Amino acid sequence: MIVQVAGFLTLLLFYGCYITKVLKQRRQGIQTDQMGKGKTGSARIIELTMKGAAYLAFVTVAVSIARNTSAFSMPVRVAGVAAAAAGTALFTVSVATMRDSWRSGVSMSEQTELVTGGIYQFSRNPAFLGFDLLYLGLAAAFFNWVLLAAAVFAVIMFHLQIVYVEEVFLTERFGAQYTAYQRRVCRYLGRKPDRRKGG
C-alpha cells in the first residue's frame, strides 16, 4: 500500500509539474506543445510517435499502479519508486532551469536560447533523463510485461527524438555554440574531459 501511494504521488508530482509549466506558458502566449508542428519527414514521425509513446506509458503506468501489480521483492519496488522520485526531481529542476525556453518538441518558428547552466552543466538532456527514470523506475515497482514494453518503447522514442530531431535542430540553430557544448557535456549524464588540457 505504501509503495502504491508513493507511486501515485510521484506520477502526480511529475505530471503536475508538466501541466503547471504548460499553463504558465499558455498565459504568456507560449505554445509549449511543438511535437510534430512545422516538421516533415522523419522528424515529424519521430515526434508524433514519441508523443504517442509518452501517452501510452502514462496510461499503462497509471493502470499498473491502480492495480498494484508486482513481480519483485519489496526492496526492488522501493528502489523503483526512489528512481522515479529522482526522475521527478530532475525533470522539475530541468524545466525550471530552462525558464521560457522549455518546449515539448522543438519549435521551428520561435527563437529560444541555448541553456547550458545549472543542471544543464551535467546533462544535455536532464528532462528526458527524468522521464526515463520515472517510467523505468515505476516499471520496476509495478512490474508487468505490458508496462515494461510501454516504458522501454517510450525510452527508445525519447532517445530517437534527442539524436535525430533535437541535436540536429540545435546544431543548425546554434552552430558552434552547441557543438562546443556537446564536447563539454554528455548526452545524459556527466561532463567530458577537456582535451585541450590534455585530460
Coordinates of C-alpha atoms in Angstrom, one line a residue:
M1 CA 0.0 0.0 0.0
I2 CA 2.8 2.4 0.9
V3 CA 4.6 1.7 -2.4
Q4 CA 1.3 2.2 -4.3
V5 CA 0.6 5.6 -2.6
A6 CA 4.2 6.7 -3.3
G7 CA 3.9 5.6 -6.9
F8 CA 0.8 7.7 -7.4
L9 CA 2.3 10.7 -5.7
T10 CA 5.4 10.5 -7.8
L11 CA 3.4 10.3 -11.0
L12 CA 1.1 13.1 -9.8
L13 CA 4.0 15.4 -9.0
F14 CA 5.8 14.7 -12.3
Y15 CA 2.8 15.5 -14.4
G16 CA 1.7 18.3 -12.1
C17 CA 5.0 20.0 -12.9
Y18 CA 4.5 19.4 -16.6
I19 CA 0.9 20.7 -16.7
T20 CA 1.7 23.7 -14.4
K21 CA 4.5 24.7 -16.8
V22 CA 2.2 24.3 -19.9
L23 CA -0.5 26.5 -18.3
K24 CA 2.0 29.2 -17.2
Q25 CA 3.5 29.4 -20.7
R26 CA 0.0 29.5 -22.2
R27 CA -0.8 32.6 -20.1
Q28 CA 2.4 34.1 -21.5
G29 CA 1.3 33.3 -25.1
I30 CA 3.8 30.5 -25.5
Q31 CA 2.6 27.3 -27.1
T32 CA 4.5 24.6 -25.2
D33 CA 3.5 21.5 -27.3
Q34 CA 5.5 21.7 -30.5
M35 CA 5.6 18.0 -31.3
G36 CA 5.2 17.4 -35.0
K37 CA 4.4 21.0 -35.7
G38 CA 6.3 22.7 -38.6
K39 CA 8.2 19.5 -39.4
T40 CA 8.2 17.0 -42.2
G41 CA 9.6 13.5 -42.9
S42 CA 11.3 11.6 -40.2
A43 CA 11.4 14.5 -37.7
R44 CA 7.6 14.7 -37.7
I45 CA 7.2 10.9 -37.5
I46 CA 9.6 10.6 -34.6
E47 CA 8.0 13.5 -32.6
L48 CA 4.4 12.2 -33.1
T49 CA 5.4 8.7 -32.3
M50 CA 7.2 9.9 -29.2
K51 CA 4.1 11.8 -28.1
G52 CA 2.0 8.6 -28.5
A53 CA 4.6 6.6 -26.6
A54 CA 4.5 9.0 -23.7
Y55 CA 0.7 8.9 -23.5
L56 CA 0.8 5.1 -23.7
A57 CA 3.4 4.9 -21.0
F58 CA 1.4 7.2 -18.7
V59 CA -1.8 5.3 -19.1
T60 CA 0.0 1.9 -18.6
V61 CA 1.8 3.2 -15.5
A62 CA -1.4 4.7 -14.0
V63 CA -3.3 1.4 -14.5
S64 CA -0.4 -0.7 -13.1
I65 CA -0.2 1.5 -10.0
A66 CA -4.0 1.3 -9.6
R67 CA -3.9 -2.5 -9.8
N68 CA -0.7 -2.6 -7.7
T69 CA 0.8 -5.1 -10.0
S70 CA 4.1 -6.6 -8.7
A71 CA 6.6 -9.3 -9.6
F72 CA 9.6 -8.2 -7.5
S73 CA 10.5 -8.1 -3.8
M74 CA 9.8 -5.0 -1.7
P75 CA 13.4 -3.7 -1.8
V76 CA 13.3 -3.7 -5.6
R77 CA 9.9 -2.0 -5.6
V78 CA 11.1 0.7 -3.2
A79 CA 14.2 1.3 -5.3
G80 CA 12.0 1.6 -8.3
V81 CA 9.8 4.3 -6.7
A82 CA 13.0 6.1 -5.4
A83 CA 14.3 6.1 -9.0
A84 CA 11.0 7.5 -10.2
A85 CA 11.1 10.2 -7.5
A86 CA 14.7 11.1 -8.6
G87 CA 13.4 11.4 -12.1
T88 CA 10.6 13.7 -11.0
A89 CA 13.0 15.9 -9.1
L90 CA 15.4 16.0 -12.1
F91 CA 12.5 16.9 -14.5
T92 CA 11.3 19.7 -12.2
V93 CA 14.7 21.2 -11.9
S94 CA 15.3 20.9 -15.7
V95 CA 12.0 22.7 -16.6
A96 CA 12.7 25.4 -14.0
T97 CA 16.2 26.0 -15.4
M98 CA 15.0 26.2 -19.0
R99 CA 12.6 29.0 -18.0
D100 CA 10.6 30.2 -21.0
S101 CA 12.9 28.3 -23.5
W102 CA 11.4 25.0 -22.5
R103 CA 9.2 23.3 -25.1
S104 CA 7.8 19.8 -25.7
G105 CA 9.3 19.1 -29.0
V106 CA 11.5 21.6 -30.9
S107 CA 10.0 24.9 -32.1
M108 CA 10.9 25.7 -35.7
S109 CA 9.5 29.2 -35.6
E110 CA 10.3 30.6 -32.2
Q111 CA 13.6 31.9 -31.1
T112 CA 14.7 30.3 -27.8
E113 CA 18.0 30.5 -26.0
L114 CA 20.5 27.6 -25.6
V115 CA 20.5 26.9 -21.9
T116 CA 23.8 25.4 -20.6
G117 CA 23.9 26.5 -17.0
G118 CA 22.5 24.9 -13.8
I119 CA 21.6 21.2 -14.2
Y120 CA 22.5 21.5 -17.9
Q121 CA 26.2 21.7 -17.0
F122 CA 26.0 18.0 -16.1
S123 CA 23.5 16.7 -18.7
R124 CA 22.4 17.9 -22.1
N125 CA 19.0 16.2 -21.7
P126 CA 18.1 16.1 -18.0
A127 CA 14.3 16.4 -18.6
F128 CA 14.5 13.3 -20.9
L129 CA 16.6 11.5 -18.2
G130 CA 13.9 12.4 -15.7
F131 CA 11.2 10.8 -18.0
D132 CA 13.4 7.7 -18.3
L133 CA 13.9 7.3 -14.6
L134 CA 10.2 7.9 -14.0
Y135 CA 9.0 5.2 -16.4
L136 CA 11.7 2.6 -15.8
G137 CA 11.5 3.1 -12.0
L138 CA 7.7 2.7 -11.9
A139 CA 8.0 -0.3 -14.3
A140 CA 10.3 -1.9 -11.7
A141 CA 7.9 -1.0 -8.8
F142 CA 4.7 -2.2 -10.5
F143 CA 6.1 -4.7 -12.9
N144 CA 4.1 -6.4 -15.7
W145 CA 5.2 -7.1 -19.2
V146 CA 2.8 -4.6 -20.8
L147 CA 4.2 -1.8 -18.6
L148 CA 7.7 -2.8 -19.3
A149 CA 7.1 -2.8 -23.1
A150 CA 5.4 0.6 -22.9
A151 CA 8.2 2.1 -20.7
V152 CA 11.0 0.7 -23.0
F153 CA 9.2 1.9 -26.1
A154 CA 8.9 5.4 -24.6
V155 CA 12.6 5.5 -23.6
I156 CA 13.6 4.4 -27.1
M157 CA 11.5 7.1 -28.7
F158 CA 12.9 9.8 -26.3
H159 CA 16.4 8.7 -27.4
L160 CA 15.5 8.9 -31.1
Q161 CA 14.0 12.4 -30.5
I162 CA 17.2 13.6 -28.9
V163 CA 19.5 12.1 -31.6
Y164 CA 17.6 12.6 -34.8
V165 CA 15.5 15.7 -34.1
E166 CA 16.8 17.8 -31.2
E167 CA 20.5 17.5 -31.8
V168 CA 20.1 18.2 -35.5
F169 CA 17.9 21.2 -34.8
L170 CA 20.2 22.6 -32.1
T171 CA 23.3 22.2 -34.3
E172 CA 21.5 24.1 -37.1
R173 CA 20.1 26.8 -34.8
F174 CA 23.2 27.4 -32.6
G175 CA 26.1 26.1 -34.7
A176 CA 29.5 26.3 -33.0
Q177 CA 27.9 27.3 -29.6
Y178 CA 26.0 24.0 -29.5
T179 CA 28.9 21.8 -30.8
A180 CA 31.2 23.2 -28.1
Y181 CA 28.5 22.4 -25.5
Q182 CA 28.3 18.8 -26.9
R183 CA 32.1 18.5 -26.4
R184 CA 31.8 19.5 -22.8
V185 CA 28.7 17.8 -21.5
C186 CA 27.4 14.2 -22.0
R187 CA 24.1 13.5 -23.7
Y188 CA 22.6 12.0 -20.5
L189 CA 24.9 12.4 -17.5
G190 CA 28.4 13.7 -16.9
R191 CA 31.0 16.1 -18.2
K192 CA 33.6 15.2 -20.7
P193 CA 37.4 15.7 -20.1
D194 CA 38.8 18.9 -21.5
R195 CA 41.1 17.6 -24.3
R196 CA 42.8 21.0 -24.6
K197 CA 44.1 20.5 -21.1
G198 CA 45.5 17.1 -22.0
G199 CA 42.7 15.4 -19.9

